[in-house]
Structures are given as C-alpha cells and as structure tokens.
Amino acid sequence: MNHWRVIIHTKPFFVKSPLAIETEVPQLGMDAESIVQDFRHYFSHTLGWDTKHLVAHHVYSSLSHSMRDRLVERWKNTQAAYREQNCRRTFYLSLEFLMGRTLGNAMLNLDIEASTTEALRNLGLVLEEVAEQENDAGLGNGGLGRLAACFLDSCATLQLPVMGYGLRYEYGMFRQKIDNGYQLEEPDHWLRNGNPWEIERPEFTARVKFGGQTELHKDAHGRLRAYWKYTNDVMAVPYDVPIPGYHNGTVNTLRLWKASATEEFDLSEFNAGSYAEAVAAKNAAEHITMVLYPNDASENGKELRLRQQYFLASASLQDVLRQWVSNHGDDFSEFAEKNFFQLNDTHPTCAVPELMRLLMDEHGMTWEEAWKITSRTVAYTNHTLLPEALERWSVSMFGRLLPRLLEIVYEINARFMKVVALHWPGDVERQRRMSIVEEGHDQHIRMAYLAIVASVSVNGVAELHSELLKKYLFRDFFELWPKKFNNKTNGVTPRRWMAWANPALSNLITHTLGSEGKGWVANMVGHAASEGWLIDMDKLKGLVKYADDASFRVKWRAIKQDNKTRLAEMLQRDCGVEFNTNALFDVQVKRIHEYKRQLLNVLHVIHLYDRIKRGDTADWTPRCVLIGGKAAPGYKMAKRIIKLVNAVASVINSDPDAEGLLKLAFIPDYRVSAMEVICAGADLSEQISTAGKEASGTGNMKFMMNGALTIGTLDGANIEIRDEAGHENFFLFGLTAEEVEATRGHYNPAKIIAEDEDFKRVMHLLESGHFNLFEPGIFDSIIQSIYSPADPWLTAADFRSYVQAQREVSNAYRDTEHWTRMSILNTATSGKFSSDRTILDYNRDIWHLPQVEAKQN
Ligand code: 9L8
C-alpha cells in the first residue's frame, strides 16, 4: 500500500481558517448593462476570444458564464441555509438525468430574460439564436430520465433540500440520423465545446472498489469485521450542476460522477517499467462513465452497466457519509432522521447493500444497527411492469465484481426468508417466489425484490400502474407489507414545458388570470402575477370560463397557429417535409417500442391514404402526422418500424393525390429541445399504448398543458388526464387493461382483419410491397407480428376502435370553435400534472422535508 502518498480527499487539502476572500462581495447586477459588462469580460479575458474569428458557441459560452455567476451566488446562499439549519435531506439517485438545455431555463428561473434580451440586442445578437447553440444534455433515454430532471426543477422551486446524484456520461443519448429511412446512431460528444454549467469538485473525490475478495478479521475491539481487499479501485470525481428554483433565490445541486483512474494504479505499472501500459490502463477505469446505455425499458445484463450502477451508488453514499462524519463524527444516532434516498427504479439499488457495507465495514456498526438505518432511509419508485425491463444480475458476475456486496445480499435474503416463513408457515413455494436470489442452475439477483425489502415506500407512477403493481408484479410483497405500497402520479415542470416552450400562451394566460383583481396591477410592474399560476397550477382552472369567450378563443387559436408555424419551420429544416399549418397536427413522439404502438398509428395513416386513393374524401380534414423517436440500437423490430414510417411517408408525400389532404413526417433525433417546439405546436397528442403497458407517460402531460387534445387508451396517466379534462374533451378508444389480459389465449387477429374491409385493404397495401417496391420483404416481420395470435400488443384488436376515434377527431377539428373550447379546457384542467404536485405528494407521504428558504445577501 502506498501509505506515503497524499490522498487527495483527506483533510489537509482544505485550508482551515476562512480567508477574507468572500466578505462583502456585492451581488451581481441583473440589469442589461451589468450583463453586457460581464459578457465582454468572459468573451475577451476569461475565454480569450476575439471578434475576428467569431464562432457562435463563443457567444453562447460567454453568456452562459455570465448567467452561471448569478446562479453561483444563490447556490452558495442556499447551501449555507441547508448547512446552518442542519435540515433533513433527500438524495435522488438516478442513472439518468435528461436535462436538455440549461441557458434558457436558467434565465427564466433567475427572472433575467428581459434584461438579457436587451443586453444581447445592444451587442447585436439575438437571444434565441444564441440559445440554439447549446447541445442538449442527453443523459437519459426517455421518460424516466426526463422525470428526474423535472423533479429537480420542482424541488428547487418548492425550496426542498433535495440533491440529485447521477453519472457524468461523456457520451449521452446517441444522435439519430436517418439514411434511406433507416436509423443510424452517431455518438453524442456533448462536452466537446466545454460545459459552462458544471463545476468540477476534485476535493470531494471518492474511491470505489471493484473485484478482489473479502476476509474476516477481528478488529481492535475484538469484533469480527469484513475487509474487502485486493480490489481494483476507480476514483469518482464529482461535477456539480446548479439547479435553480423559479424566482425564489434557491439553487439546489445535481452532482454527477466522472470515473478517473487511481494514481496508485499508474504508479505500480510505472515502477514495473511499463509506462505506456500504465497510461493506457487509465482508459479502462475511465470507461465506466464513458457512455449512457441507450435502452429504454429493457435490461441487457452487461457487466459495464453493473459497474456504472455500483459506481453511482458507492460514490454517492460515501459522499453523504463523508459530510455526515465531518459534521457529527461517528455518531449516527440521527442519521436516519436527517437523510433519505429515493431510488429511481432499481438501477441504483446497489445502494442498499452498499449502505450496509459502509455502515458495518467502514463505521463499525453491527448488522442490526446498520439495517435499522438502511431500512429507514430508502424508498423505491417502479416505472414499468414490462418483464424485459426488470433487472436481474447473474450471481456469478455480481460476485466477481462486488464480492462483499454479494455476501450482504445473501444475508439480507436469508433474514428476509425467515420473515416470509414466519408469515406463511410451510409455504415453500411462496419462499421460492419471493426470494431475492432467484434459484436455478443460473442464479440471479432480483433487484426489484432487494429494493422492496429495504424500502419504507414502494410507489408506482400513475393510479392504474400502482394498482397493477399490487395486483400482479409485487402481489406477494403487497400481501406481506400492504402499507409500503403507494402511488405518485408523475408530473412535468410547467416552467420548461409552458413558460419556456410556449411564451405566447403563457403570457396570454398570465394576462387573463392576472386581470382578475389584484394580480393585474402587480403584473404591470413585473412578473408578480405570472408567478401565480406557474407555481400553483390549480389556478389554471380560472381559464375554464374563458372557453366560452369567443374573443379569447380567437387569441388562443392565433397563438396555436404561430406555434404550428414554428414547428412547421423546424420540420422543413430537419426532414424536408412541408406541413400546412391549416391542417390538423397529429403528433406521436416518444421512444420507439412495440407496446407504444407507433405501428397502429402508421396503419391509420395508411388507411387514410387508402381512402384518398379510392376517392372517399367527402368532409375530409387535412392532417399532418408527425412521428419521432429513437429505437434502442439492438431492438430490430423498433428499427424496422422507423423504416416503415419513412417508407410510407415517402410514398404519401410524393403522391399528388394526397397533396393538401395528408402528410407524414418522421423527425430525426427527437430530444428535449425538439419537444419544446413540438408540444407547443401540436393539435392532437397520440397516447395509444396497449392498455396496462405504459406506466404513466409524461409527454401526454406536456401536450395537454399546451392545449393539444389526446387520443388515447385507458393506460397510465391517460386515465387521470381524461378524468381531469372531462370525458367529452378526450378521444378514447381501445381495450382496457383487464380486457387485454382476458384476450390472451384466444386472440385471432386474422379473423379481425378478414372481417374488416378497411383493415383488409391496409394489410393488402402493406403486403403488396407498395411502400417498399425496391426493398422487397423488408416489412415481413412487421406484417407477421400483426397477424400473430401471440402478438402481446394486440395491434389488430384496437384497429377499428382507433380508426373510429380518429374519425371523431377529424369531425371535431372541423368545428373550429368547439375544438378551441376543448383545447382551452385541456390546458385549464392540466394543473394536476405539474411535477410540483407530484413532489409535494412525495414530500408529504415519504420524504417529510421542511421548506428551507435560501439566505438573502
Ligand atoms: N415507460 C415509463 C413511462 O411510462 C413513465 O412515464 C416514465 C417515468 O415514470 O418511465 C418510463 C420507464 N422507463 C423505464 C426504463 C427502464 C429501464 C431503462 C434502462 C435499463 C433498464 C430498464 C431505462 C428506462 N421504465 N419505465
């Protein structure tokens, strides 16, 4: 061991007495002039650029640094308040944080947009163009990762002491290109131009162990203790990202870990004379945070993924314990009252055995003491019922990589099995079913069961989903511990998804709600009135009565029209398809997955095309259909569906018969920043998953807030959206979750198709090769899946009812006044789907955190 080495995160690194550096620093100005000054300073001095070689991202970087300074002031004040109040905290552990862009959100939450716009104008620049320079931080796959980002926004806005812990992937979600209709994946090197929104904190570096073996020795007190030795260690270096609340001076922290090689590792090789090999070995360690796994709702059991999961869990827990010990020494008596960990699905569940390990092996606790703390400080959120997404790690791999953790998992299971045996004496089958270790010649660890056993709370993400968890997936556990199970319906942040994405609509809402009484005057002098509904979305109910106000409807429509123009411009640029803004904009954007049934959408488009071709166009409503989303690179069927969308699009869009009646576009590289434009410009939101399969959905909520109507199944949060909006303002179709289950075993799609003239014609067009004349056979697998009695997604079962509901959509859209009314009512009743409400629910039932106001300077 290299005892002589200076370990970088031990105390001597810090200077003891505070220097007179920070006293009396005046707050930075929020006016245009101060911003211009700072901008100039960053541009020419800090970043060292000049206008002779002006590059767009130089402008973006200079502005972002100026904004970050203003965040940093509030950030320090917030952290000081948390420290001084010694308050309880929650740590949100997630392998994904799909943050998107930061600049616009920072300006919005700092309430500095107007002066920044003016500052840039004085410099001859346009804010929107500068903001466009920013790469999305695509550190997530889809809904689960974006939910984590919305939650952080709400926690900061509600002034709750919540910190996010995640991984700083060098490469985020791949960039999707479309070539001849096929998806191509390109690496997303989002950090290429630097990242002004992070601050590296090498002083808080942690060391994470892998491999090796465990030994038992007596410690100084004669107690048997486990030692995990001969490990290959990797350093975890934190990068902090500021998370501002809305107009409230709070800035919370997202801490992202980067993997870095240990110096010892290099030195030992170096001393053996193999310098180049030593440097090359750095790579292996740094691979851990190199790339985000691009699978949405499917686990593939790769060793690197397990390394990522443990790396996050261990570094984050060590970080929390380090802070605890620096404030409380080895007194853990209040630890469980002051700290809480929320697991975003099972991905960070290594945190359970890791917390046990740290408390026992590093802090000398007994099993009972450690379990008392662990089992009081962890909660688990489940996001899916799909069996292919349930994480199971092979015991042999787990034991090789994390031998000490495997011992602990076995012990947790042994004790849990006793609980099961006591509750159901003699029920061996029940024990087998509930065991954390799945038996068989190839043993596996069931991460969901491990999470449940340790958790104080297990929640689903929409009412239906939470009920199905209790009834099916976790039935045994629900019978054992009914009070652990609860629902927390998802939400999205209205700051990004309304105020930022749809400023025109937000201003109209602000003025309309603000004109009632006291709000109006406040509104004349600033944002006072607008803050009302953006942080209390139930206030949107005040819009209900304006649905009957014809002049309000005119304004509402004009805004939607402008947003459709903006969306059409983006589509023209990104996929070369022209959308007529008078047509119905019918949108389905989300990850491509069979259960989400983009295929059903395409079948409907083909049906519309078929109607056009046979002249059945009386009372036609022109439609522009937009589909977008990424397929996991290894998911063959999903990739084939993308090709089908593009193939059908190229036939329809070049057929003069369809001109003015029907368009279909596939938008490449669907991502957070694209959704900001898409959700504002949509008329119709497609939420058409097989009932019981979409745990919640969150895109559905973004569309609703922006006045799109939903066509959907009784699945996930759709059910609650329909209940809020009113059943008459929602286009319902399809089997219920119960009917879906009842259909299994006697599903006969061939018969359904044969008895439906329209469906038969659609299938004939597909089978004839009409959309793939030069690539025969490429859609055979898709066609077969529709005909298969084993099709788990029951696409054919819902075809007729979907087509019927789409007819109603078309008819409704032609009644412009009525449609606008429904649109207004959707926005007006969307308050429940603010992530502020979701977070208040988590806090009331699970976290129990105080609201902590940031110190003011
Ligand atoms: N499909 C759900 C969606 O309905 C829900 O709105 C969203 C937020 O609660 O979570 C989505 C979800 N994502 C995942 C997921 C599972 C994985 C994964 C990576 C590896 C293994 C499993 C990434 C995401 N489950 N549910």
mmCIF file of N, CA and C in Angstrom, residues 173-242:
data_model
loop_
_atom_site.group_PDB
_atom_site.id
_atom_site.type_symbol
_atom_site.label_atom_id
_atom_site.label_comp_id
_atom_site.label_asym_id
_atom_site.label_seq_id
_atom_site.Cartn_x
_atom_site.Cartn_y
_atom_site.Cartn_z
ATOM 1 N N MET A 173 -27.207 10.267 -24.854
ATOM 2 C CA MET A 173 -28.057 9.535 -25.789
ATOM 3 C C MET A 173 -27.526 9.739 -27.216
ATOM 4 N N PHE A 174 -27.403 8.669 -27.988
ATOM 5 C CA PHE A 174 -26.846 8.802 -29.344
ATOM 6 C C PHE A 174 -27.666 9.774 -30.193
ATOM 7 N N ARG A 175 -26.990 10.383 -31.171
ATOM 8 C CA ARG A 175 -27.712 11.222 -32.124
ATOM 9 C C ARG A 175 -28.248 10.348 -33.244
ATOM 10 N N GLN A 176 -29.483 10.560 -33.586
ATOM 11 C CA GLN A 176 -30.129 9.721 -34.591
ATOM 12 C C GLN A 176 -30.101 10.412 -35.944
ATOM 13 N N LYS A 177 -29.528 9.722 -36.927
ATOM 14 C CA LYS A 177 -29.597 10.179 -38.317
ATOM 15 C C LYS A 177 -30.516 9.210 -39.051
ATOM 16 N N ILE A 178 -31.130 9.693 -40.102
ATOM 17 C CA ILE A 178 -31.945 8.811 -40.926
ATOM 18 C C ILE A 178 -31.307 8.737 -42.306
ATOM 19 N N ASP A 179 -31.003 7.501 -42.729
ATOM 20 C CA ASP A 179 -30.370 7.291 -44.034
ATOM 21 C C ASP A 179 -31.186 6.259 -44.798
ATOM 22 N N ASN A 180 -31.750 6.677 -45.930
ATOM 23 C CA ASN A 180 -32.644 5.804 -46.703
ATOM 24 C C ASN A 180 -33.752 5.241 -45.803
ATOM 25 N N GLY A 181 -34.202 6.041 -44.858
ATOM 26 C CA GLY A 181 -35.295 5.618 -43.986
ATOM 27 C C GLY A 181 -34.870 4.812 -42.774
ATOM 28 N N TYR A 182 -33.594 4.433 -42.718
ATOM 29 C CA TYR A 182 -33.102 3.623 -41.596
ATOM 30 C C TYR A 182 -32.429 4.495 -40.542
ATOM 31 N N GLN A 183 -32.549 4.089 -39.294
ATOM 32 C CA GLN A 183 -31.865 4.795 -38.207
ATOM 33 C C GLN A 183 -30.368 4.503 -38.217
ATOM 34 N N LEU A 184 -29.585 5.567 -38.144
ATOM 35 C CA LEU A 184 -28.155 5.429 -37.880
ATOM 36 C C LEU A 184 -27.866 6.087 -36.546
ATOM 37 N N GLU A 185 -26.974 5.483 -35.754
ATOM 38 C CA GLU A 185 -26.614 6.071 -34.470
ATOM 39 C C GLU A 185 -25.248 6.732 -34.576
ATOM 40 N N GLU A 186 -25.158 7.959 -34.081
ATOM 41 C CA GLU A 186 -23.870 8.637 -34.002
ATOM 42 C C GLU A 186 -23.601 9.023 -32.563
ATOM 43 N N PRO A 187 -22.320 8.893 -32.134
ATOM 44 C CA PRO A 187 -22.019 9.244 -30.739
ATOM 45 C C PRO A 187 -22.282 10.722 -30.466
ATOM 46 N N ASP A 188 -22.782 10.993 -29.289
ATOM 47 C CA ASP A 188 -23.149 12.350 -28.891
ATOM 48 C C ASP A 188 -22.062 12.905 -27.976
ATOM 49 N N HIS A 189 -21.070 13.556 -28.551
ATOM 50 C CA HIS A 189 -19.983 14.107 -27.735
ATOM 51 C C HIS A 189 -20.386 15.501 -27.261
ATOM 52 N N TRP A 190 -21.326 15.515 -26.333
ATOM 53 C CA TRP A 190 -21.968 16.784 -25.970
ATOM 54 C C TRP A 190 -21.028 17.743 -25.240
ATOM 55 N N LEU A 191 -19.908 17.250 -24.693
ATOM 56 C CA LEU A 191 -18.985 18.103 -23.924
ATOM 57 C C LEU A 191 -17.881 18.720 -24.786
ATOM 58 N N ARG A 192 -17.956 18.467 -26.083
ATOM 59 C CA ARG A 192 -16.877 18.863 -26.993
ATOM 60 C C ARG A 192 -16.443 20.321 -26.831
ATOM 61 N N ASN A 193 -17.403 21.218 -26.746
ATOM 62 C CA ASN A 193 -17.062 22.640 -26.612
ATOM 63 C C ASN A 193 -16.985 23.094 -25.162
ATOM 64 N N GLY A 194 -16.861 22.155 -24.241
ATOM 65 C CA GLY A 194 -16.858 22.510 -22.821
ATOM 66 C C GLY A 194 -18.274 22.634 -22.309
ATOM 67 N N ASN A 195 -18.426 22.621 -20.985
ATOM 68 C CA ASN A 195 -19.759 22.725 -20.399
ATOM 69 C C ASN A 195 -19.755 23.801 -19.324
ATOM 70 N N PRO A 196 -20.301 24.968 -19.643
ATOM 71 C CA PRO A 196 -20.260 26.071 -18.667
ATOM 72 C C PRO A 196 -21.133 25.834 -17.439
ATOM 73 N N TRP A 197 -21.937 24.804 -17.438
ATOM 74 C CA TRP A 197 -22.908 24.618 -16.346
ATOM 75 C C TRP A 197 -22.420 23.682 -15.257
ATOM 76 N N GLU A 198 -21.171 23.228 -15.348
ATOM 77 C CA GLU A 198 -20.681 22.315 -14.321
ATOM 78 C C GLU A 198 -19.467 22.917 -13.639
ATOM 79 N N ILE A 199 -19.275 22.559 -12.377
ATOM 80 C CA ILE A 199 -18.071 22.936 -11.653
ATOM 81 C C ILE A 199 -17.453 21.664 -11.098
ATOM 82 N N GLU A 200 -16.225 21.396 -11.484
ATOM 83 C CA GLU A 200 -15.540 20.199 -11.007
ATOM 84 C C GLU A 200 -15.172 20.399 -9.538
ATOM 85 N N ARG A 201 -15.348 19.348 -8.738
ATOM 86 C CA ARG A 201 -15.030 19.420 -7.304
ATOM 87 C C ARG A 201 -14.053 18.311 -6.924
ATOM 88 N N PRO A 202 -12.812 18.382 -7.417
ATOM 89 C CA PRO A 202 -11.862 17.280 -7.168
ATOM 90 C C PRO A 202 -11.636 17.045 -5.680
ATOM 91 N N GLU A 203 -11.869 18.073 -4.854
ATOM 92 C CA GLU A 203 -11.645 17.908 -3.405
ATOM 93 C C GLU A 203 -12.606 16.898 -2.788
ATOM 94 N N PHE A 204 -13.679 16.579 -3.475
ATOM 95 C CA PHE A 204 -14.641 15.597 -2.937
ATOM 96 C C PHE A 204 -14.577 14.261 -3.681
ATOM 97 N N THR A 205 -13.429 13.993 -4.270
ATOM 98 C CA THR A 205 -13.260 12.731 -4.989
ATOM 99 C C THR A 205 -13.450 11.535 -4.050
ATOM 100 N N ALA A 206 -14.120 10.502 -4.528
ATOM 101 C CA ALA A 206 -14.323 9.281 -3.737
ATOM 102 C C ALA A 206 -13.643 8.108 -4.435
ATOM 103 N N ARG A 207 -13.392 7.051 -3.669
ATOM 104 C CA ARG A 207 -12.724 5.874 -4.217
ATOM 105 C C ARG A 207 -13.720 4.707 -4.216
ATOM 106 N N VAL A 208 -13.879 4.074 -5.359
ATOM 107 C CA VAL A 208 -14.847 2.981 -5.485
ATOM 108 C C VAL A 208 -14.103 1.686 -5.802
ATOM 109 N N LYS A 209 -14.428 0.629 -5.054
ATOM 110 C CA LYS A 209 -13.730 -0.647 -5.200
ATOM 111 C C LYS A 209 -14.468 -1.603 -6.134
ATOM 112 N N PHE A 210 -13.683 -2.378 -6.866
ATOM 113 C CA PHE A 210 -14.246 -3.456 -7.683
ATOM 114 C C PHE A 210 -13.370 -4.696 -7.529
ATOM 115 N N GLY A 211 -13.987 -5.861 -7.659
ATOM 116 C CA GLY A 211 -13.243 -7.112 -7.705
ATOM 117 C C GLY A 211 -12.671 -7.515 -6.354
ATOM 118 N N GLY A 212 -11.504 -8.140 -6.367
ATOM 119 C CA GLY A 212 -10.845 -8.547 -5.133
ATOM 120 C C GLY A 212 -11.592 -9.644 -4.398
ATOM 121 N N GLN A 213 -11.350 -9.689 -3.068
ATOM 122 C CA GLN A 213 -12.018 -10.705 -2.250
ATOM 123 C C GLN A 213 -12.207 -10.185 -0.836
ATOM 124 N N THR A 214 -12.979 -10.908 -0.027
ATOM 125 C CA THR A 214 -13.225 -10.437 1.332
ATOM 126 C C THR A 214 -12.534 -11.355 2.330
ATOM 127 N N GLU A 215 -12.131 -10.755 3.434
ATOM 128 C CA GLU A 215 -11.515 -11.513 4.537
ATOM 129 C C GLU A 215 -12.169 -11.084 5.834
ATOM 130 N N LEU A 216 -12.240 -12.017 6.791
ATOM 131 C CA LEU A 216 -12.775 -11.688 8.115
ATOM 132 C C LEU A 216 -11.630 -11.614 9.108
ATOM 133 N N HIS A 217 -11.544 -10.515 9.843
ATOM 134 C CA HIS A 217 -10.537 -10.381 10.906
ATOM 135 C C HIS A 217 -11.192 -9.778 12.125
ATOM 136 N N LYS A 218 -10.584 -10.032 13.279
ATOM 137 C CA LYS A 218 -11.026 -9.333 14.495
ATOM 138 C C LYS A 218 -10.470 -7.913 14.467
ATOM 139 N N ASP A 219 -11.325 -6.929 14.825
ATOM 140 C CA ASP A 219 -10.826 -5.555 14.889
ATOM 141 C C ASP A 219 -10.289 -5.263 16.292
ATOM 142 N N ALA A 220 -9.921 -4.019 16.574
ATOM 143 C CA ALA A 220 -9.304 -3.625 17.836
ATOM 144 C C ALA A 220 -10.180 -3.973 19.032
ATOM 145 N N HIS A 221 -11.531 -3.975 18.815
ATOM 146 C CA HIS A 221 -12.451 -4.285 19.917
ATOM 147 C C HIS A 221 -12.783 -5.763 19.987
ATOM 148 N N GLY A 222 -12.052 -6.552 19.222
ATOM 149 C CA GLY A 222 -12.281 -7.983 19.249
ATOM 150 C C GLY A 222 -13.513 -8.434 18.464
ATOM 151 N N ARG A 223 -14.078 -7.488 17.691
ATOM 152 C CA ARG A 223 -15.252 -7.858 16.900
ATOM 153 C C ARG A 223 -14.847 -8.290 15.506
ATOM 154 N N LEU A 224 -15.555 -9.293 15.000
ATOM 155 C CA LEU A 224 -15.251 -9.803 13.668
ATOM 156 C C LEU A 224 -15.710 -8.778 12.627
ATOM 157 N N ARG A 225 -14.804 -8.435 11.737
ATOM 158 C CA ARG A 225 -15.138 -7.442 10.724
ATOM 159 C C ARG A 225 -14.707 -7.920 9.357
ATOM 160 N N ALA A 226 -15.442 -7.549 8.330
ATOM 161 C CA ALA A 226 -15.094 -7.945 6.963
ATOM 162 C C ALA A 226 -14.191 -6.894 6.330
ATOM 163 N N TYR A 227 -13.210 -7.382 5.618
ATOM 164 C CA TYR A 227 -12.318 -6.488 4.884
ATOM 165 C C TYR A 227 -12.350 -6.872 3.409
ATOM 166 N N TRP A 228 -12.612 -5.879 2.570
ATOM 167 C CA TRP A 228 -12.689 -6.112 1.118
ATOM 168 C C TRP A 228 -11.340 -5.688 0.547
ATOM 169 N N LYS A 229 -10.562 -6.686 0.081
ATOM 170 C CA LYS A 229 -9.154 -6.417 -0.266
ATOM 171 C C LYS A 229 -8.811 -6.811 -1.696
ATOM 172 N N TYR A 230 -7.604 -6.385 -2.092
ATOM 173 C CA TYR A 230 -7.031 -6.701 -3.405
ATOM 174 C C TYR A 230 -7.955 -6.234 -4.532
ATOM 175 N N THR A 231 -8.543 -5.086 -4.308
ATOM 176 C CA THR A 231 -9.526 -4.565 -5.269
ATOM 177 C C THR A 231 -8.847 -3.750 -6.368
ATOM 178 N N ASN A 232 -9.563 -3.561 -7.461
ATOM 179 C CA ASN A 232 -9.175 -2.597 -8.488
ATOM 180 C C ASN A 232 -10.039 -1.365 -8.272
ATOM 181 N N ASP A 233 -9.408 -0.273 -7.868
ATOM 182 C CA ASP A 233 -10.196 0.894 -7.494
ATOM 183 C C ASP A 233 -10.314 1.893 -8.641
ATOM 184 N N VAL A 234 -11.397 2.616 -8.596
ATOM 185 C CA VAL A 234 -11.629 3.683 -9.571
ATOM 186 C C VAL A 234 -12.009 4.931 -8.783
ATOM 187 N N MET A 235 -11.456 6.071 -9.171
ATOM 188 C CA MET A 235 -11.809 7.301 -8.479
ATOM 189 C C MET A 235 -13.086 7.890 -9.083
ATOM 190 N N ALA A 236 -13.913 8.480 -8.232
ATOM 191 C CA ALA A 236 -15.136 9.149 -8.683
ATOM 192 C C ALA A 236 -14.968 10.644 -8.406
ATOM 193 N N VAL A 237 -14.921 11.420 -9.487
ATOM 194 C CA VAL A 237 -14.729 12.862 -9.353
ATOM 195 C C VAL A 237 -16.072 13.558 -9.592
ATOM 196 N N PRO A 238 -16.535 14.355 -8.612
ATOM 197 C CA PRO A 238 -17.841 14.982 -8.781
ATOM 198 C C PRO A 238 -17.811 16.269 -9.601
ATOM 199 N N TYR A 239 -18.836 16.441 -10.393
ATOM 200 C CA TYR A 239 -19.080 17.690 -11.118
ATOM 201 C C TYR A 239 -20.456 18.184 -10.691
ATOM 202 N N ASP A 240 -20.503 19.419 -10.189
ATOM 203 C CA ASP A 240 -21.764 19.936 -9.680
ATOM 204 C C ASP A 240 -22.458 20.829 -10.705
ATOM 205 N N VAL A 241 -23.757 20.611 -10.835
ATOM 206 C CA VAL A 241 -24.579 21.392 -11.758
ATOM 207 C C VAL A 241 -25.617 22.142 -10.924
ATOM 208 N N PRO A 242 -25.750 23.453 -11.115
ATOM 209 C CA PRO A 242 -26.724 24.211 -10.331
ATOM 210 C C PRO A 242 -28.151 23.995 -10.843
#
